[in-house]
Tab-separated table of C-alpha atoms in Angstrom:
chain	number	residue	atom	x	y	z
A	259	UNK	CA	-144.625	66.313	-160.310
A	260	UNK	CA	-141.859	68.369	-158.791
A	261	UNK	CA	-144.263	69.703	-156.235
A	262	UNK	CA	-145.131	66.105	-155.103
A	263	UNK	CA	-141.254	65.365	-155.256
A	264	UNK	CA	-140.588	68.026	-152.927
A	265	UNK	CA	-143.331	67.349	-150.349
A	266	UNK	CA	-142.300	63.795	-149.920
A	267	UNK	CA	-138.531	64.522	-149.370
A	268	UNK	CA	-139.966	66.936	-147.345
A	269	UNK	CA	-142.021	64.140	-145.240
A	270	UNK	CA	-138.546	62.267	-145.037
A	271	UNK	CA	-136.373	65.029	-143.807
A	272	UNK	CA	-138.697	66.988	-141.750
A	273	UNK	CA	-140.687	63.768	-139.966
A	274	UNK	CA	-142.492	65.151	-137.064
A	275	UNK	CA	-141.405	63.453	-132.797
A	276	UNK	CA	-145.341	62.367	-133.585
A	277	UNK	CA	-144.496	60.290	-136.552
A	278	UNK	CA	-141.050	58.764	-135.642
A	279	UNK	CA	-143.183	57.640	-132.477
A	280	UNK	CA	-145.253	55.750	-134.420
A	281	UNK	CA	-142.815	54.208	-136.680
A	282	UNK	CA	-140.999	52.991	-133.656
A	283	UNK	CA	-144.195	51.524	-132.422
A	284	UNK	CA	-144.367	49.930	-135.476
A	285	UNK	CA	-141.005	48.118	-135.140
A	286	UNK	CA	-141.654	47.260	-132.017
A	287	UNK	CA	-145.003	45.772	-133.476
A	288	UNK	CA	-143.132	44.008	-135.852
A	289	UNK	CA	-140.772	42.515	-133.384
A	290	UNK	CA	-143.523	41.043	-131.236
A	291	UNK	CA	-144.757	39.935	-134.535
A	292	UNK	CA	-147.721	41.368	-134.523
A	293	UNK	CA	-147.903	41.349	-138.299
A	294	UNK	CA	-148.085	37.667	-138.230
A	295	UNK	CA	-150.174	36.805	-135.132
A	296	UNK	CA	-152.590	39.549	-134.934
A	297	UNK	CA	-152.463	41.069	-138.667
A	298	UNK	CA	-155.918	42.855	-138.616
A	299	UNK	CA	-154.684	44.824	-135.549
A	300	UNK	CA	-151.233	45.424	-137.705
A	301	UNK	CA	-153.279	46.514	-140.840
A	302	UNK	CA	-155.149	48.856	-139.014
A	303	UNK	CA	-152.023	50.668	-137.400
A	304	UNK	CA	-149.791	50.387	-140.694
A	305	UNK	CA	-153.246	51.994	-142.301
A	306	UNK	CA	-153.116	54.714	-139.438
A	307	UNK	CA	-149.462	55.432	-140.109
A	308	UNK	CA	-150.019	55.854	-144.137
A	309	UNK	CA	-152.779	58.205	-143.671
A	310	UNK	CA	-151.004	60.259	-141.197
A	311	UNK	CA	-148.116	60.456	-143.764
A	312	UNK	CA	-150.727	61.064	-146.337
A	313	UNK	CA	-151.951	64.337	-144.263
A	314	UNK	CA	-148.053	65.423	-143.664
A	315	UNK	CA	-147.663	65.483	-147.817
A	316	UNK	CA	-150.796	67.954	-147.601
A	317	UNK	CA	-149.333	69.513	-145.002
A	318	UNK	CA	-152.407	69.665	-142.439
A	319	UNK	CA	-149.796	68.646	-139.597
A	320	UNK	CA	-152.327	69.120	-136.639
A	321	UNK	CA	-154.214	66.245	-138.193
A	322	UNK	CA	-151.058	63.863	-139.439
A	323	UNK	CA	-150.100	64.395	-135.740
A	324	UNK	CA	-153.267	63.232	-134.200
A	325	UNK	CA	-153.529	60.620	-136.859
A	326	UNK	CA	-149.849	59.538	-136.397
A	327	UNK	CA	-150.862	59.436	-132.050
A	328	UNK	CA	-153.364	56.906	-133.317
A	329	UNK	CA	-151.236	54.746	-135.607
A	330	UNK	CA	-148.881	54.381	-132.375
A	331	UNK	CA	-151.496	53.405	-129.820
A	332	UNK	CA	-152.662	50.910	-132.991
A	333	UNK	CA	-149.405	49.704	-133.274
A	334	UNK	CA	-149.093	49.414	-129.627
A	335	UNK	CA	-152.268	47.757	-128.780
A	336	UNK	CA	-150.858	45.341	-131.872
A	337	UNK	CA	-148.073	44.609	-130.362
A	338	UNK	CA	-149.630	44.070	-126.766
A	339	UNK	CA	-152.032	41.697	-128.275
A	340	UNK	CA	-149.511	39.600	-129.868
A	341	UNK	CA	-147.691	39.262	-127.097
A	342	UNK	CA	-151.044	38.078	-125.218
A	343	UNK	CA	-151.787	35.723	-128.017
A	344	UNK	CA	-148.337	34.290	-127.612
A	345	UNK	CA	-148.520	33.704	-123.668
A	346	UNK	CA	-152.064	32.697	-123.759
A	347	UNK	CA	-151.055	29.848	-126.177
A	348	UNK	CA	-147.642	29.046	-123.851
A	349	UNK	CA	-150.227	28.826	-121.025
A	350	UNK	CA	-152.872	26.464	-122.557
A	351	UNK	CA	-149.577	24.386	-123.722
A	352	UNK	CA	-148.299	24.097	-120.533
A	353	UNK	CA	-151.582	23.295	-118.647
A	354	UNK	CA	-151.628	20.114	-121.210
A	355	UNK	CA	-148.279	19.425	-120.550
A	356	UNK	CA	-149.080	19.817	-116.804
A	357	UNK	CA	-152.185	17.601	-116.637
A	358	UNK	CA	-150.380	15.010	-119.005
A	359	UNK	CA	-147.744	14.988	-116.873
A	360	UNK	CA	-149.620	15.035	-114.043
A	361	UNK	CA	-151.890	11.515	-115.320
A	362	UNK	CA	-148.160	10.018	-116.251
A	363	UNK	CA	-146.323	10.282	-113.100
A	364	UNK	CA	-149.114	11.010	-110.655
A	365	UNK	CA	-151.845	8.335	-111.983
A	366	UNK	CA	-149.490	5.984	-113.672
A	367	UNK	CA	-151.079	5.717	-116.694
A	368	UNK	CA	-147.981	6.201	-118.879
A	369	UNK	CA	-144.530	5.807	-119.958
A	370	UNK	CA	-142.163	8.449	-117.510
A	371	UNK	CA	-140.817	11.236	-119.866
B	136	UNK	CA	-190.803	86.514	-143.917
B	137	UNK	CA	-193.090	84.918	-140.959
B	138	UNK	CA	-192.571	81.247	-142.875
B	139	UNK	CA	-188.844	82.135	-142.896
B	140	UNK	CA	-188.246	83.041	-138.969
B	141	UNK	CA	-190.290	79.636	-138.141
B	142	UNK	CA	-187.895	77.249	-140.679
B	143	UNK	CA	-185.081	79.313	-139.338
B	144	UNK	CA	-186.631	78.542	-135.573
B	145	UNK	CA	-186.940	74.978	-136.081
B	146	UNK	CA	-183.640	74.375	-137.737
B	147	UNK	CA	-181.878	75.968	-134.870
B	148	UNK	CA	-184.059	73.666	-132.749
B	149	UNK	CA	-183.158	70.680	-134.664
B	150	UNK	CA	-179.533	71.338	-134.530
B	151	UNK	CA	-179.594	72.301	-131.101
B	152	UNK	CA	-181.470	68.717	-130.039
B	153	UNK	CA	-178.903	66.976	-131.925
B	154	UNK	CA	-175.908	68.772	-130.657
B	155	UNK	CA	-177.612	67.738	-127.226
B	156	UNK	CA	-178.195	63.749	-128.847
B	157	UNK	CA	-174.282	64.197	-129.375
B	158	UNK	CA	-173.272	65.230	-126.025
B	159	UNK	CA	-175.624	63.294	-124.330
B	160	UNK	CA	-173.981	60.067	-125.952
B	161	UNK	CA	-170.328	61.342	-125.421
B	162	UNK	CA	-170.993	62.009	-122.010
B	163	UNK	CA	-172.569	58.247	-121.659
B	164	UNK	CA	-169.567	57.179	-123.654
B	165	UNK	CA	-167.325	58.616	-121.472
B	166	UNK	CA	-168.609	57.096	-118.283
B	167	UNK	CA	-168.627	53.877	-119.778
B	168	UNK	CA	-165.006	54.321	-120.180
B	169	UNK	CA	-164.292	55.592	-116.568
B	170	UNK	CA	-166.187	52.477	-115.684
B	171	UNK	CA	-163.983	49.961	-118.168
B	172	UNK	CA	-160.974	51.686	-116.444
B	173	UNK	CA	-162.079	51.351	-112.849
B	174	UNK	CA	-163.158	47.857	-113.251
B	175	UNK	CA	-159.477	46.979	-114.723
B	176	UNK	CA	-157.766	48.914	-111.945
B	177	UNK	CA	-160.192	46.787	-109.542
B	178	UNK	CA	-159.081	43.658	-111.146
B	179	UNK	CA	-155.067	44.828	-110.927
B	180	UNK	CA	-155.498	45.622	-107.341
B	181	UNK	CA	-152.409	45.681	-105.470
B	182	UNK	CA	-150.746	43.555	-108.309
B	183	UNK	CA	-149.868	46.931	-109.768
B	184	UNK	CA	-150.042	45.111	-113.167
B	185	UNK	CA	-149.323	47.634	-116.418
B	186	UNK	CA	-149.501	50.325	-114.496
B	187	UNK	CA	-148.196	52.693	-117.144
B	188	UNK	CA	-150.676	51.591	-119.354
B	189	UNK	CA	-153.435	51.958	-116.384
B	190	UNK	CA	-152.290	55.284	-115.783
B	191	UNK	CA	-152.170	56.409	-119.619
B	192	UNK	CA	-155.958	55.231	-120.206
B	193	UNK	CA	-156.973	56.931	-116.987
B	194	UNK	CA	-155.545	60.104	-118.014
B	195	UNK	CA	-156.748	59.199	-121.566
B	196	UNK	CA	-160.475	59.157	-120.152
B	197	UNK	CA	-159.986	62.291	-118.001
B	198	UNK	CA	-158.965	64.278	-120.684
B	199	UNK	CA	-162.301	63.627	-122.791
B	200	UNK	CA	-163.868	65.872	-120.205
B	201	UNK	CA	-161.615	68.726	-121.101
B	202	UNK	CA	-161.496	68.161	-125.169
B	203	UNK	CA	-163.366	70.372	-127.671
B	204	UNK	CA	-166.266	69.207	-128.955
B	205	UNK	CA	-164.594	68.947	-132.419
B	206	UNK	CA	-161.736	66.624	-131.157
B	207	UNK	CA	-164.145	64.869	-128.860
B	208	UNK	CA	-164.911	61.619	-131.668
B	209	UNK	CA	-160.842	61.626	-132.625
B	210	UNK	CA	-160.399	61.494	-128.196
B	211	UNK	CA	-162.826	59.077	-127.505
B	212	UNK	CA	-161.328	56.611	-129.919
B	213	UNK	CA	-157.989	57.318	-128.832
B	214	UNK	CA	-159.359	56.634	-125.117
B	215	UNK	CA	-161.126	53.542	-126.201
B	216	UNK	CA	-157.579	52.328	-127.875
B	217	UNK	CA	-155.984	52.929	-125.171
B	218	UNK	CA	-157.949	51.108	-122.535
B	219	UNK	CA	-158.132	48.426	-124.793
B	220	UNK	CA	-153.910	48.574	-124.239
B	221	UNK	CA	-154.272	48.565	-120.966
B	222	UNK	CA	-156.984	45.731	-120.922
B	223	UNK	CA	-153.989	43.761	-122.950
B	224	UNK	CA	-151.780	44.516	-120.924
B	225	UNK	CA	-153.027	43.176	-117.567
B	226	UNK	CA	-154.755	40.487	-119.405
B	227	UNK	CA	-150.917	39.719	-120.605
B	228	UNK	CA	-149.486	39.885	-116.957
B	229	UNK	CA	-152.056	37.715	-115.333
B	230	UNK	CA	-151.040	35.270	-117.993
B	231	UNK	CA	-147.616	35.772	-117.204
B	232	UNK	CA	-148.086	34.851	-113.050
B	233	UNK	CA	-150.062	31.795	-114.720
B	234	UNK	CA	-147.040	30.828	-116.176
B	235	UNK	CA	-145.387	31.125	-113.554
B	236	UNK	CA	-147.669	29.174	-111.580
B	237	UNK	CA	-147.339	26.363	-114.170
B	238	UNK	CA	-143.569	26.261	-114.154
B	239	UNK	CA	-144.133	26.106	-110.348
B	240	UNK	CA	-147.150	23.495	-110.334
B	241	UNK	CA	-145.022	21.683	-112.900
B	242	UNK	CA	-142.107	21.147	-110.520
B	243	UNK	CA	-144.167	20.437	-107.968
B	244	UNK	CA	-145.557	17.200	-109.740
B	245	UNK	CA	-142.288	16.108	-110.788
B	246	UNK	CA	-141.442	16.423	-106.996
B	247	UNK	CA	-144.515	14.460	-106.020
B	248	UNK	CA	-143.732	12.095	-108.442
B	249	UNK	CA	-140.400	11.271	-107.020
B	250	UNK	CA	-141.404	11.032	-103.750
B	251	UNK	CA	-144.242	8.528	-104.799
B	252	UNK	CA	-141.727	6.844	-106.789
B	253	UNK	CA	-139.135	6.932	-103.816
B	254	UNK	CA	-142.344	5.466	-101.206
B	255	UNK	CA	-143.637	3.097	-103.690
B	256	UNK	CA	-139.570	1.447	-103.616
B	257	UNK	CA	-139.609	1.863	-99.970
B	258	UNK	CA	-142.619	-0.370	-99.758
B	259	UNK	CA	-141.736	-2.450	-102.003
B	260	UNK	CA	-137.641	-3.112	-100.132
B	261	UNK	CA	-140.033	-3.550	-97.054
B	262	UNK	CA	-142.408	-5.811	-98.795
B	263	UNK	CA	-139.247	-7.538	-99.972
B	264	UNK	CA	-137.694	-7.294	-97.023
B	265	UNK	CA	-140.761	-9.244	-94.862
B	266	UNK	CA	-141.333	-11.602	-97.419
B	267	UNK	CA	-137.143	-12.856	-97.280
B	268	UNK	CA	-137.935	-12.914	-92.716
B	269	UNK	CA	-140.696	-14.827	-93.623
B	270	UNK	CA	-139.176	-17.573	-95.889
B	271	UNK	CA	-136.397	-17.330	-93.674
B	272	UNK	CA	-138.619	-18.233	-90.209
B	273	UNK	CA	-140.159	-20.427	-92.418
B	274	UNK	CA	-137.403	-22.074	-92.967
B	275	UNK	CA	-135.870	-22.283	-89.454
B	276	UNK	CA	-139.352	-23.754	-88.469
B	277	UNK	CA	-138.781	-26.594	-91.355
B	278	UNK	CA	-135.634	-27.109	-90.220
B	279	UNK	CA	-136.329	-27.192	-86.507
B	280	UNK	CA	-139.303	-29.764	-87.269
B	281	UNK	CA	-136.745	-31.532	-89.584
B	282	UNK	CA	-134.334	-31.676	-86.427
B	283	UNK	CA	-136.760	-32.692	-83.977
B	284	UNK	CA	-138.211	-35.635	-86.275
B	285	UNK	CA	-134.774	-37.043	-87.304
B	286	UNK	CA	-133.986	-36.674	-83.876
B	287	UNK	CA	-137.035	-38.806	-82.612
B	288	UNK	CA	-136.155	-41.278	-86.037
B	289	UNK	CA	-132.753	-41.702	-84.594
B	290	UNK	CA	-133.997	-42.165	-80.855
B	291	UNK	CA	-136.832	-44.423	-82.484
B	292	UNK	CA	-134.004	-46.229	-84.286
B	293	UNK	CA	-131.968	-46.582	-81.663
B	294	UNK	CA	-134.516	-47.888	-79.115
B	295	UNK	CA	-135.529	-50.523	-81.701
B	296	UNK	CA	-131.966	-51.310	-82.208
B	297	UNK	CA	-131.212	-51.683	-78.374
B	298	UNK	CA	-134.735	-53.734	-78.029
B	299	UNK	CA	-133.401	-55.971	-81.113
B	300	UNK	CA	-130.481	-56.343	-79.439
B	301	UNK	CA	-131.754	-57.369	-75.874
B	302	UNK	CA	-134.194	-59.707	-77.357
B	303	UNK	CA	-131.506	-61.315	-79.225
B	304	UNK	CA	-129.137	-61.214	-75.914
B	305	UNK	CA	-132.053	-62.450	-74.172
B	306	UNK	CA	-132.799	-65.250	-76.813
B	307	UNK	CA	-128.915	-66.512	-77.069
B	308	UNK	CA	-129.406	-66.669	-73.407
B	309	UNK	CA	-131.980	-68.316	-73.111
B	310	UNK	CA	-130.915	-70.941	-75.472
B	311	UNK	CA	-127.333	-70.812	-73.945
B	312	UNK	CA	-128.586	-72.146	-70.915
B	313	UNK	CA	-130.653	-74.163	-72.277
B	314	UNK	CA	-127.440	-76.157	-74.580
B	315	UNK	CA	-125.421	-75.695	-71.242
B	316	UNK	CA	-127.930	-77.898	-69.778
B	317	UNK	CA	-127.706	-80.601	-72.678
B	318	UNK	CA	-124.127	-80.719	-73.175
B	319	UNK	CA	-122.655	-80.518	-69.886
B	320	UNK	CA	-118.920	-81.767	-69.977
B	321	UNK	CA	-118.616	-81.632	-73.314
B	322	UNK	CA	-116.953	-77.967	-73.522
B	323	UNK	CA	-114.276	-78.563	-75.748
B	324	UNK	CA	-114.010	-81.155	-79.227
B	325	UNK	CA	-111.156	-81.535	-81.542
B	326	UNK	CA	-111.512	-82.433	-84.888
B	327	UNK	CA	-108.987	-82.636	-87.755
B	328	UNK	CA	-109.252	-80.711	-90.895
B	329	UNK	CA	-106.299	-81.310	-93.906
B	330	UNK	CA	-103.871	-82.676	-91.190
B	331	UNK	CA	-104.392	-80.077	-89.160
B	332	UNK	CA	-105.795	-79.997	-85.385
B	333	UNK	CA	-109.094	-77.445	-84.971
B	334	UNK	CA	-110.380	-77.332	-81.208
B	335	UNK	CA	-113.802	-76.471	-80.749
B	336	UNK	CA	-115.255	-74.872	-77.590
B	337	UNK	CA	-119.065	-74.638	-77.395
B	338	UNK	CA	-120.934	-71.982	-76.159
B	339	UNK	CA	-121.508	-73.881	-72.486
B	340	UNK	CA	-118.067	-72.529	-71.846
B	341	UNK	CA	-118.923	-68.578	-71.162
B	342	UNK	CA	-121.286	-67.461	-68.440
B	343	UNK	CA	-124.548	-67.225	-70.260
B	344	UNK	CA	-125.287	-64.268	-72.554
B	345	UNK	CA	-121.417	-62.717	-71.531
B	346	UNK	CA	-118.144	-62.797	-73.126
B	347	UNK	CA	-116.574	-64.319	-69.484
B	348	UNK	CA	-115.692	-67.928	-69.323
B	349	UNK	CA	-117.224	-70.481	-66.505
B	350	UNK	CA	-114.284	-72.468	-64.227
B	351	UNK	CA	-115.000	-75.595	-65.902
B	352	UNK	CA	-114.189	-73.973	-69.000
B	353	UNK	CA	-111.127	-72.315	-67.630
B	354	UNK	CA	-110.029	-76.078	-66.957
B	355	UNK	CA	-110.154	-77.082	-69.871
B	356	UNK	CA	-108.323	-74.234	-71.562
B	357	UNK	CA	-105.562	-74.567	-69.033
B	358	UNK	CA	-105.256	-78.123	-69.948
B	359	UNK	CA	-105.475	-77.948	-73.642
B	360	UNK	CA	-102.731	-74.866	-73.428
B	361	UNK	CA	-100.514	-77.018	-71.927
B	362	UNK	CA	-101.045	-79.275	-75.214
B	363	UNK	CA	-100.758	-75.936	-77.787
B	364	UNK	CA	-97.634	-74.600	-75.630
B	365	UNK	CA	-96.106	-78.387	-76.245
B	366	UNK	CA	-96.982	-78.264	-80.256
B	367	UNK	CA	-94.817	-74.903	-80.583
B	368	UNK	CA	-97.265	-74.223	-83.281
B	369	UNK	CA	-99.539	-70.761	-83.774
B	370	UNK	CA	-103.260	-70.715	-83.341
B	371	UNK	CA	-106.103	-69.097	-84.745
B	372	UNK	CA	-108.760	-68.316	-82.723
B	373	UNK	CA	-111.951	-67.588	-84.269
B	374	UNK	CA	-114.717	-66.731	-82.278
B	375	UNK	CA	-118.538	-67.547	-84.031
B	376	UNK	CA	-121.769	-66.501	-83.470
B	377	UNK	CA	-125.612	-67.509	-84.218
B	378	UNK	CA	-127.493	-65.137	-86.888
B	379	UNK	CA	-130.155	-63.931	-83.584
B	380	UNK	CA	-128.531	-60.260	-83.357
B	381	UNK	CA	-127.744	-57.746	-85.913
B	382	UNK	CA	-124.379	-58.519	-87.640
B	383	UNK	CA	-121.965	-55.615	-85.458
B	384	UNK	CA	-123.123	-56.497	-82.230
B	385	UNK	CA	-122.477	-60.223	-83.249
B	386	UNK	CA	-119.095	-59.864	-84.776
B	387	UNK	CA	-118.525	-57.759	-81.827
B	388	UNK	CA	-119.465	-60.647	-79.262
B	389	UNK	CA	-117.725	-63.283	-81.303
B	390	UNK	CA	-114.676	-61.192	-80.960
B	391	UNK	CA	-114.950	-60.521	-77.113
B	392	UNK	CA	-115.639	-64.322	-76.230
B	393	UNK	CA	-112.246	-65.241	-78.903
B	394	UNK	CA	-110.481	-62.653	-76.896
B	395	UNK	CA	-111.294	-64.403	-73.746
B	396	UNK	CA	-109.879	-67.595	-74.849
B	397	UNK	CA	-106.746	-66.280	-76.251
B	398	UNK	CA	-106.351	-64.578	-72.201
B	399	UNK	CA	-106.830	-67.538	-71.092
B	400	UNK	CA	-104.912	-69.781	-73.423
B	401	UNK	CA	-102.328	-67.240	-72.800
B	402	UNK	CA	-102.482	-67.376	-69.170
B	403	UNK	CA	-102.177	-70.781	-69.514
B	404	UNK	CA	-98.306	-70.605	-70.870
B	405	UNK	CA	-98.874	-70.418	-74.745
B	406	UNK	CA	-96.783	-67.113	-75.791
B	407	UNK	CA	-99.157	-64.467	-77.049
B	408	UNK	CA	-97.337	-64.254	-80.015
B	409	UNK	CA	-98.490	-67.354	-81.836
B	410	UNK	CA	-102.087	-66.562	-80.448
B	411	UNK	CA	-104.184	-64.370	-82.920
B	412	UNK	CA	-107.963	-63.869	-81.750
B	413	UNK	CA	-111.057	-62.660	-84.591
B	414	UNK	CA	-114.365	-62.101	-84.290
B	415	UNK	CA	-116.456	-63.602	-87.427
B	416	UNK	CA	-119.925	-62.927	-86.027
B	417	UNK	CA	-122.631	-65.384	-87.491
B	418	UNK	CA	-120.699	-65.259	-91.174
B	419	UNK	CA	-119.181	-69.285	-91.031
B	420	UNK	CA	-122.389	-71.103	-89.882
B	421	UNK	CA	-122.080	-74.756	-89.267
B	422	UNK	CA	-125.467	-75.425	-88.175
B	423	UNK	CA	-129.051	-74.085	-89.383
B	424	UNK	CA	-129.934	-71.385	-87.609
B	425	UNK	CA	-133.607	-72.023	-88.040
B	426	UNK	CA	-133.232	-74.329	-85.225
B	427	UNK	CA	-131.983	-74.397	-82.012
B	428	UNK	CA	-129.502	-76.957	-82.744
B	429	UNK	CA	-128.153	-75.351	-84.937
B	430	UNK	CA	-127.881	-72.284	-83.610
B	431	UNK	CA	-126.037	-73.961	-80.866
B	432	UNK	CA	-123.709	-75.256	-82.650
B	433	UNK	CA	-123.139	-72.005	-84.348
B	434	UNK	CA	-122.281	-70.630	-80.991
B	435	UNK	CA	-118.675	-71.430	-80.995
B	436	UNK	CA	-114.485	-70.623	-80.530
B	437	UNK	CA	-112.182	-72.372	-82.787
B	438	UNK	CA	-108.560	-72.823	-82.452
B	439	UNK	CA	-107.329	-73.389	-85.304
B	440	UNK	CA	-103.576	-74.517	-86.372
B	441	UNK	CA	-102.064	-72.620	-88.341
């Protein structure tokens, strides 16, 4: 029990640049809300991030490294997703708005906004 | 020991044809990739959209050709991740210069709309505007026929008037002369009405159809002046018409041909102060004027005492 003790407050003080990376990415995820909007892509990064901390406890660094490089490009392609989700729905909006607007003012079949 | 060397031979084939199987699709794998990333940097063009992640998947892909075959599954799905960031990532620019677009195409209907709006009102002022010229020229044509036909009513009027008049003229003449010839020297009567003396000259005493008196008339007056001048009295002299005319020109007549005896009453020494002279026109009738008779007799001067 102390040995497990030890290796996590090791994990905590001794994170690795790899790591922090992506648990940045991951805030940066969550700010696009990518949890929300695209939360398979989320899981799948928050899964690579747990695993890499999971190899850091067993201390087999090379691997938490390369597994923590793949929770950030997760949590990246996450976030990038979102984001895409969020415009492409801003864009099909618009274009309704556009062509309503456009049979309102242009074809007069409707009240002026 | 023969048995053993050929298992031991045909594992080390087996390995070594699926070693080959692995590289074989790693190396296809990877090529597909290379592809995936040229076609995206095709479809950026000069747009330079997500470049950084462009250039982070290329370098991604290019370094699968340099990683051990043990780290080759962990690279390739790093490479595939990251392309697929990179795919996102233009995907999510290209939607951003549609945005824009639709901000822009947006305005530009509102714009069209005004301007269709602002044509539609000029059309319609203009519509107004040659629909007010046209009532107006209507108008001004109504009103120009209007003028022209109460002009022609008036003229109309007017003629008929002046032809009423003439034929009447012509008729008192005609039956002026006509009296004249019947009672020849017998000008002037006197008769007495409530005491009082009323002279009567007949229409024989003016020049036919005028207001002038004849001589013989103007002998008589001059005589019978003499006579009013003596009574010191005032006279009334009413001058009487037939009903032939209309009733202006006939109280107009009357008055001229009462004015012509007071001149000459007046010439004849009576002060023109105790002379008045009216006009009565055919209003005091004293004879039918169905008949000729009696509209000669209705063709008269009075002097009346006062």
């Amino acid at each position: 029990m102390f040995g497990a003790v030890s290796a996590q407050s090791e994990s905590r003080s001794e994170r690795s640049p790899v790591i922090l990376a992506a648990e940045q990415a991951m805030q940066q995820a969550r700010r696009a809300r990518a949890d929300a909007i695209v939360p398979a892509d989320y899981a799948n990064a928050e899964r690579a991030l747990a695993e890499a901390e999971a190899l850091v406890l067993k201390r087999r660094r090379s691997e938490a490294d390369r597994m923590a490089l793949r929770a950030q490009r997760l949590a990246e392609l996450a976030a990038v997703n979102a984001r895409y989700l969020l415009l492409k729905d801003e864009v099909d909006r618009k274009t309704t708005a556009n062509a309503a607007l456009r049979r309102e003012l242009l074809m007069g079949t409707g009240v002026k906004p | 020991m023969r048995v053993a060397v050929v298992i031991f031979c045909l594992l080390f084939s087996m390995s070594a044809l699926a070693q080959q199987n692995t590289l074989s699709a790693f190396e296809t794998e990877r090529a597909q990739l290379q592809l995936q990333i040229e076609a995206l940097d095709a479809e950026a063009g000069d747009e330079q959209w997500a470049d950084l992640e462009r250039l982070q998947a290329r370098q991604a892909v290019q370094a699968l050709s340099t990683s051990k075959p043990r780290e080759r599954a962990e690279a390739l799905a790093l490479a595939r991740i990251v392309l697929a960031i990179a795919d996102a990532a233009v995907r999510t620019e290209q939607l951003q210069v549609q945005l824009l677009a639709l901000d822009r195409e947006q305005k530009d209907i509102r714009l069209e709309a005004s301007r269709r709006d602002a044509e539609l009102a000029r059309k319609e002022a203009e519509q107004l505007r040659r629909q007010v010229l046209a009532r107006e020229e209507e108008q001004a044509l109504a009103d120009e026929l209007a003028a022209v036909v109460e002009k022609q009513e008036q003229a109309d009027s007017e003629a008929l008037s002046q032809a009423q008049l003439k034929d009447a003229q012509l008729a008192r003449l005609e039956e002026e002369i006509e009296a004249q010839v019947k009672q020849r020297g017998d000008v002037l009567s006197v008769r007495k009405k409530s005491g009082k003396s009323i002279y009567v000259l007949s229409a024989s005493a003016f020049v036919p159809g005028k207001t002038g008196l004849n001589a013989e008339a103007r002998t008589s007056l001059q005589q019978l002046a003499k006579r009013l001048k003596a009574s010191g009295k005032a006279w009334r002299i009413e001058g009487h018409t037939d009903r032939i005319g209309n009733d202006e020109a006939d109280l107009e007549f009357s008055r001229l041909r009462a004015e012509a005896v007071l001149n000459a009453l007046r010439a004849g020494g009576v002060p023109g102060s105790r002379l008045t002279a009216v006009g009565l026109g055919a209003e005091k009738a004293v004879g039918n004027n169905a008949s000729k008779a009696g509209r000669a007799q209705n063709r008269r001067i009075e002097i009346i005492e006062k």
